[in-house]
Amino acid sequence: MSSPHASTELPKTYDPKAVEPRLYRHWEESGFFHEEPDPARPPFIIAMPPPNVTGRAHLGHGSTYTPMDVLTRYHRMRGDNADWLPGLDHAAIATEAVLVRELAKEGITRDSLGREGFIERAWEWSRTYGGTINSQFRTLGFGPDWQRERFTMDDGLSAAVRKVFVELYREGLIYRGKRLINWDPKGKTTVSDAEVDHVERDAHLWHVRYPAKDGTYAITVATTRPETMLGDVAIAVHPDDERYAALVGKHVCMPLTMREIPIVADASVEAAFGTGAVKVTPAHDPTDYEIGLRHELSMPSIMDFDARITGAEIEVGRYAGLERYEARRAIVEDLRASGHLVKEEAYRHAVAISERSGEVIEPLLSLQWFVKMKPLAEPALQAYRDGRLRFVPERYGRTYETWLENIRDWNISRQVWWGHQLPVWYTPGGDVVVAETEDEAREIAQRRFATSELVRDPDTLDTWFSSGLWPFSILGWPEKTPELECWYPSQVLVTGWEIIFLWVARMVMLGLHFVGQVPFPTVFISPLVFDAQGRKMSKSLGNAIDPMDLVESYGADAFRMGMLRQMRLEGQEIRFQESRCEEARNFNNKIWNATRYILSLPDGLPNAMTLPNVADLTLADAWILNRLHDTIEEMSRLLDAFDFGNAAETIWRFVWYEFCDWYVEATKAPENRATRAAVLSFVWNNAMRLLHPIAPFITEEVWLALPHDGATIMTATWPDHFEVPVDRDAARSFEALQRATERIRNLRSEMGLAPRQTLALETPENVPDAVASLLALYTMGDVERVAARGTTLDEALAAIEGRAPQALLLERNRKELARLRSEVERGEKKLGNAQFTAKAAPEVVAKEREKLDAYKNELRNVEAALAAMGEPV
RNA sequence: GUGCGUGUAGCUCAGUGGGAGAGCACCACCUUGACACGGUGGGGGUCGUAGGUUCAAUCCCUACCACGCACACCA
């Protein structure tokens, strides 16, 4: 597209495949995505949520990452110090699970490989597959600063993790303790509360009778988990429950081993549920754990990390070694046989499931590492409450607030190998040494415990611990780098609402604690993507759409536009319709062909910024410039407000329905010839810049083909509406012309005229030639002059009528008469209502009056026309 | 259970305290100096239900119904 006259050689259909990879390579090789910190310009920084290293692009990335790319490109064009910082997350548990599966295919187990060998394989795997999602992001046109790509397992980031751990430990905010944790028996690791889902499942409620030793009394409890009976240390009832008041303080026997346990009173028991009495197993249930603490009960574990019954801490009889569900079956059988099973009923309730593995969580009492959250949460709550942190849409702020208010300590140790190993060592005597490096640990051990013999804690840290540092660790913290100085805090975080707890809140807490400022003042929550029926997209349902397939079919620009046009500011989900991408491909083709037209004009195109003198502008010129002016203002406003759906819609309308349908057509009329080249060049150049953040490829291709300044549209300046002349009167007149056009086209249609057949237009003398001939172009009309009508151009335009068979005109006028009469009636009724004129806003009343007058005018016109046809009115 | 969100044309969704909108789909016509991945015209909705506030409600309030989501220690 280098020669202005080459368009006839251009294909009629835009081919994104021929454009997108070439432009992307050019952009990346030219370093257009790269930026250095520059305190002289306002920063616009987004830290990319690091995708899992094993991940692949899915539609969810479309709704989250496209807005980030749009914002970065927009702010770069505005001249900001804009940088989008990319990276990858090592995704400890997820990656380890994938790796274990891969090894299994080779017949290797994790343990046979050993820790070092396994980690080596994990690195190898990450290097091989870690590039996949990033290359997919390139295909989608995403332009982060690849030169600054980070990985959570990088040396620098790992050092930051160790430093944070050590500091929190020394401040007493990290501790080691035996607590009830969520054990994932499949992943063989603990998971945090935030990674546990509660899913409704069909189950049973068993009523079990616990008799007194001497058989004089008994108490019946209801349980869904009879296997935990082995670890029962008490029966609890509500203190106010009169049925059991006499039994509190007495003892009963747990029927399986006939061990005696006390009956205690605890307010957490719901008297109305089940039998009103509950068995207490502190080592295997969160509620029971709390009861156990309150009543200082012993807490024997009866299950090991394989979720098998173990007698290590308490007598478990013949059930030792049974897997938890085998044990449940056996125990129910035995209870039934011994007559202790009073009742068995079907019951549906929420079961705790590990988000990652889908396995039922086993609460276990275990020695683990925790972060004390309350002291960290308080400043994070404060930041939200005093407005230093806001959410878009606002309502998500309440989610954040509620969670922080009810926060519990965070279990951070994981029993996987792939991740940041705890910077913790133990002496043979069991003393704990926490240090950033092994050397430091040795030095401390020597000094404090007079030993150099240390064993490192095998556990690794929760993935979210390192991602919680992301906004500052990627900037080089704890070093005082220029990046950290200029680019912390970043300007906005974009993410899905499902990780507000897992990630957002933790970044805020850790950012405040270690850097002293919120990591971002604004959190934009992007919608989740579902299929057109509102179902979650999943491989098993077969309804998942691969964005790469969409790019293949429609191009990356079309994918982005198709996605953005479905986004709504307040929406929490997108019901994704592939047809939107197809429409967007058509839109791109429209742009392509409009460009072919513009370039094929014999006029040649002047410099993009040179408009004709205002006095020389035609009605159509003035109108399209008005529309451009307003569209620029609107686009800036919408992008600043993160309203991507309306931004996409706005530029779409401008390009297709205003520029192509009306203005480009107008340039085919003779009176627009003198100015059209300059106006087309100016407007189209601006339009491409407005569209560029959304559709980067085609806009670059077109912009480069048009007269332009600079090497790339990426760094072209964002359009400024103050540079576009505004003439509201001319714009209004053009709109009157549009209405006349529609009226006459409708008439043509009713007359059944073929498109090439001309229609005589009875045009009042006071419609200027230039305007009349434009109307003639729009309507395939022949201008025939009649006497002047009305005093304004608008009135004269409204009076233009096509010459049609008498009968047809008669019918149209009759219909029009009926319509206008009812309008006039409505207006008069409204204005005749004293309540309305007295109480409604004056401008509303005035507007109503204007409308009524206009209708009365039109009505007179129609009546006159009918009278002229000899119709009595 | 508590909280949040959504209910507008066949579908996906905009929208406003003062006469209901878009795209797609549908119907009809059409290769007019770029575009059939196109153009022009058209049909189609008592704005979930019932009350209330108001001169005026699709929009504000209340209740209800339906759907979705989050949180929650009824074992």
Short mmCIF file of C-alpha atoms in Angstrom, two decimals, chain A residues 628-828:
data_model
loop_
_atom_site.label_atom_id
_atom_site.label_comp_id
_atom_site.label_asym_id
_atom_site.label_seq_id
_atom_site.Cartn_x
_atom_site.Cartn_y
_atom_site.Cartn_z
CA LEU A 628 -15.12 13.18 14.95
CA HIS A 629 -14.84 15.88 17.57
CA ASP A 630 -17.49 14.26 19.74
CA THR A 631 -16.18 10.75 19.13
CA ILE A 632 -12.69 11.70 20.30
CA GLU A 633 -14.09 13.22 23.46
CA GLU A 634 -16.28 10.16 24.03
CA MET A 635 -13.52 7.62 23.43
CA SER A 636 -11.18 9.32 25.89
CA ARG A 637 -13.90 9.53 28.49
CA LEU A 638 -14.90 5.88 28.07
CA LEU A 639 -11.36 4.51 28.13
CA ASP A 640 -10.57 6.57 31.23
CA ALA A 641 -13.63 4.97 32.83
CA PHE A 642 -12.64 1.43 31.75
CA ASP A 643 -15.87 1.23 29.75
CA PHE A 644 -14.40 -0.88 26.97
CA GLY A 645 -17.71 -2.13 25.63
CA ASN A 646 -19.03 1.34 24.96
CA ALA A 647 -15.67 2.54 23.68
CA ALA A 648 -15.65 -0.27 21.12
CA GLU A 649 -19.25 0.47 20.22
CA THR A 650 -18.55 4.18 19.84
CA ILE A 651 -15.67 3.84 17.40
CA TRP A 652 -17.57 1.12 15.56
CA ARG A 653 -20.50 3.45 14.96
CA PHE A 654 -18.30 6.27 13.91
CA VAL A 655 -16.34 4.23 11.41
CA TRP A 656 -19.13 2.23 9.90
CA TYR A 657 -22.37 4.17 10.23
CA GLU A 658 -21.10 7.70 10.14
CA PHE A 659 -17.88 7.73 8.18
CA CYS A 660 -18.53 4.95 5.67
CA ASP A 661 -22.29 5.13 5.24
CA TRP A 662 -22.67 8.88 5.09
CA TYR A 663 -19.43 10.73 4.68
CA VAL A 664 -17.66 8.48 2.19
CA GLU A 665 -20.83 8.43 0.12
CA ALA A 666 -20.98 12.21 0.28
CA THR A 667 -17.48 12.50 -1.16
CA LYS A 668 -18.84 11.07 -4.38
CA ALA A 669 -20.93 14.23 -4.90
CA PRO A 670 -19.27 16.91 -7.02
CA GLU A 671 -19.52 19.69 -4.45
CA ASN A 672 -17.38 17.74 -2.00
CA ARG A 673 -14.54 17.15 -4.45
CA ALA A 674 -12.52 20.20 -3.56
CA THR A 675 -12.24 19.38 0.12
CA ARG A 676 -12.69 15.63 0.32
CA ALA A 677 -9.10 14.50 0.05
CA ALA A 678 -8.00 16.62 2.96
CA VAL A 679 -11.01 15.79 5.10
CA LEU A 680 -10.84 12.06 4.36
CA SER A 681 -7.16 12.00 5.14
CA PHE A 682 -7.61 13.94 8.37
CA VAL A 683 -10.64 12.08 9.64
CA TRP A 684 -9.44 8.60 8.68
CA ASN A 685 -6.07 9.21 10.24
CA ASN A 686 -7.79 10.25 13.47
CA ALA A 687 -10.17 7.33 13.33
CA MET A 688 -7.32 4.86 12.98
CA ARG A 689 -5.63 6.36 16.01
CA LEU A 690 -8.83 6.14 18.05
CA LEU A 691 -9.24 2.52 17.05
CA HIS A 692 -5.63 1.50 17.44
CA PRO A 693 -5.69 0.40 21.08
CA ILE A 694 -8.52 -1.98 20.26
CA ALA A 695 -7.45 -3.18 16.82
CA PRO A 696 -3.71 -2.58 16.66
CA PHE A 697 -2.87 -4.38 13.44
CA ILE A 698 -5.25 -3.10 10.81
CA THR A 699 -4.96 0.43 12.14
CA GLU A 700 -1.19 0.30 11.79
CA GLU A 701 -1.44 -1.10 8.29
CA VAL A 702 -3.89 1.58 7.20
CA TRP A 703 -2.19 4.42 9.04
CA LEU A 704 1.13 3.62 7.42
CA ALA A 705 -0.58 3.70 4.03
CA LEU A 706 -2.12 7.12 4.70
CA PRO A 707 -0.16 10.34 5.01
CA HIS A 708 1.28 10.22 8.52
CA ASP A 709 4.03 11.43 10.79
CA GLY A 710 6.29 8.99 12.60
CA ALA A 711 7.34 5.40 12.34
CA THR A 712 4.38 3.71 13.93
CA ILE A 713 0.84 4.45 14.97
CA MET A 714 1.79 3.00 18.35
CA THR A 715 3.53 6.23 19.27
CA ALA A 716 1.34 8.57 17.23
CA THR A 717 -0.44 11.07 19.45
CA TRP A 718 -3.88 10.31 20.73
CA PRO A 719 -6.41 12.51 18.88
CA ASP A 720 -7.26 15.82 20.47
CA HIS A 721 -10.81 17.04 20.01
CA PHE A 722 -9.69 20.65 20.36
CA GLU A 723 -7.92 20.31 17.02
CA VAL A 724 -11.15 19.48 15.25
CA PRO A 725 -13.32 22.39 14.10
CA VAL A 726 -16.91 22.38 15.34
CA ASP A 727 -19.90 23.86 13.55
CA ARG A 728 -23.06 22.76 15.33
CA ASP A 729 -25.45 24.58 12.97
CA ALA A 730 -23.96 22.87 9.94
CA ALA A 731 -24.13 19.55 11.74
CA ARG A 732 -27.81 20.06 12.51
CA SER A 733 -28.54 20.92 8.90
CA PHE A 734 -26.76 17.79 7.76
CA GLU A 735 -28.92 15.80 10.13
CA ALA A 736 -32.01 17.38 8.58
CA LEU A 737 -30.61 16.26 5.25
CA GLN A 738 -30.22 12.74 6.61
CA ARG A 739 -33.86 12.71 7.70
CA ALA A 740 -34.97 13.93 4.27
CA THR A 741 -32.83 11.21 2.70
CA GLU A 742 -34.46 8.53 4.79
CA ARG A 743 -37.90 9.84 4.01
CA ILE A 744 -37.28 9.78 0.29
CA ARG A 745 -35.60 6.39 0.33
CA ASN A 746 -38.63 5.06 2.11
CA LEU A 747 -40.85 6.58 -0.54
CA ARG A 748 -38.76 4.99 -3.27
CA SER A 749 -39.13 1.68 -1.58
CA GLU A 750 -42.89 2.07 -1.38
CA MET A 751 -42.99 3.04 -5.04
CA GLY A 752 -41.01 -0.06 -5.85
CA LEU A 753 -38.40 1.95 -7.75
CA ALA A 754 -35.33 0.07 -8.92
CA PRO A 755 -32.12 1.48 -7.43
CA ARG A 756 -30.98 2.91 -10.77
CA GLN A 757 -34.30 4.55 -11.56
CA THR A 758 -34.18 8.23 -10.72
CA LEU A 759 -36.87 10.04 -8.80
CA ALA A 760 -37.84 13.66 -9.35
CA LEU A 761 -37.30 15.66 -6.14
CA GLU A 762 -39.49 18.69 -5.77
CA THR A 763 -36.95 20.89 -4.08
CA PRO A 764 -37.74 24.34 -2.71
CA GLU A 765 -35.66 27.17 -4.17
CA ASN A 766 -34.20 27.96 -0.78
CA VAL A 767 -32.31 24.67 -0.60
CA PRO A 768 -28.80 25.52 -1.85
CA ASP A 769 -27.57 23.69 -4.96
CA ALA A 770 -24.80 21.94 -3.06
CA VAL A 771 -27.20 20.51 -0.52
CA ALA A 772 -29.75 19.55 -3.13
CA SER A 773 -27.23 17.69 -5.20
CA LEU A 774 -25.99 15.77 -2.16
CA LEU A 775 -29.56 14.72 -1.46
CA ALA A 776 -29.87 13.71 -5.09
CA LEU A 777 -26.79 11.52 -4.70
CA TYR A 778 -28.07 9.87 -1.56
CA THR A 779 -31.48 9.17 -3.07
CA MET A 780 -30.76 8.72 -6.80
CA GLY A 781 -32.90 11.80 -7.33
CA ASP A 782 -33.34 14.52 -9.96
CA VAL A 783 -33.62 17.97 -8.47
CA GLU A 784 -36.57 19.96 -9.73
CA ARG A 785 -37.02 23.38 -8.29
CA VAL A 786 -40.27 24.53 -6.71
CA ALA A 787 -41.18 27.63 -4.73
CA ALA A 788 -39.25 28.37 -1.54
CA ARG A 789 -40.65 26.85 1.64
CA GLY A 790 -40.05 27.88 5.22
CA THR A 791 -37.38 30.23 6.46
CA THR A 792 -34.62 27.89 7.53
CA LEU A 793 -32.64 25.24 5.67
CA ASP A 794 -34.07 22.61 7.98
CA GLU A 795 -37.62 23.63 7.10
CA ALA A 796 -36.84 23.74 3.41
CA LEU A 797 -35.29 20.25 3.59
CA ALA A 798 -38.31 18.94 5.41
CA ALA A 799 -40.50 20.16 2.58
CA ILE A 800 -38.69 18.27 -0.17
CA GLU A 801 -40.93 15.67 -1.68
CA GLY A 802 -40.40 13.00 -4.27
CA ARG A 803 -42.69 13.00 -7.26
CA ALA A 804 -44.79 9.93 -6.85
CA PRO A 805 -48.13 8.64 -8.13
CA GLN A 806 -50.97 10.66 -6.73
CA ALA A 807 -52.55 7.69 -4.99
CA LEU A 808 -49.33 6.81 -3.17
CA LEU A 809 -48.72 10.35 -2.01
CA LEU A 810 -52.28 10.58 -0.92
CA GLU A 811 -51.94 7.51 1.20
CA ARG A 812 -48.65 8.61 2.70
CA ASN A 813 -50.07 11.98 3.54
CA ARG A 814 -53.14 10.48 5.10
CA LYS A 815 -51.01 8.29 7.31
CA GLU A 816 -48.82 11.23 8.12
CA LEU A 817 -51.88 13.31 8.92
CA ALA A 818 -53.13 10.71 11.37
CA ARG A 819 -49.74 10.39 13.01
CA LEU A 820 -49.21 14.13 13.34
CA ARG A 821 -52.68 14.69 14.69
CA SER A 822 -52.15 12.18 17.44
CA GLU A 823 -48.79 13.74 18.21
CA VAL A 824 -50.33 17.17 18.42
CA GLU A 825 -53.11 15.81 20.56
CA ARG A 826 -50.59 14.19 22.91
CA GLY A 827 -48.58 17.40 23.19
CA GLU A 828 -51.61 19.56 23.78
#
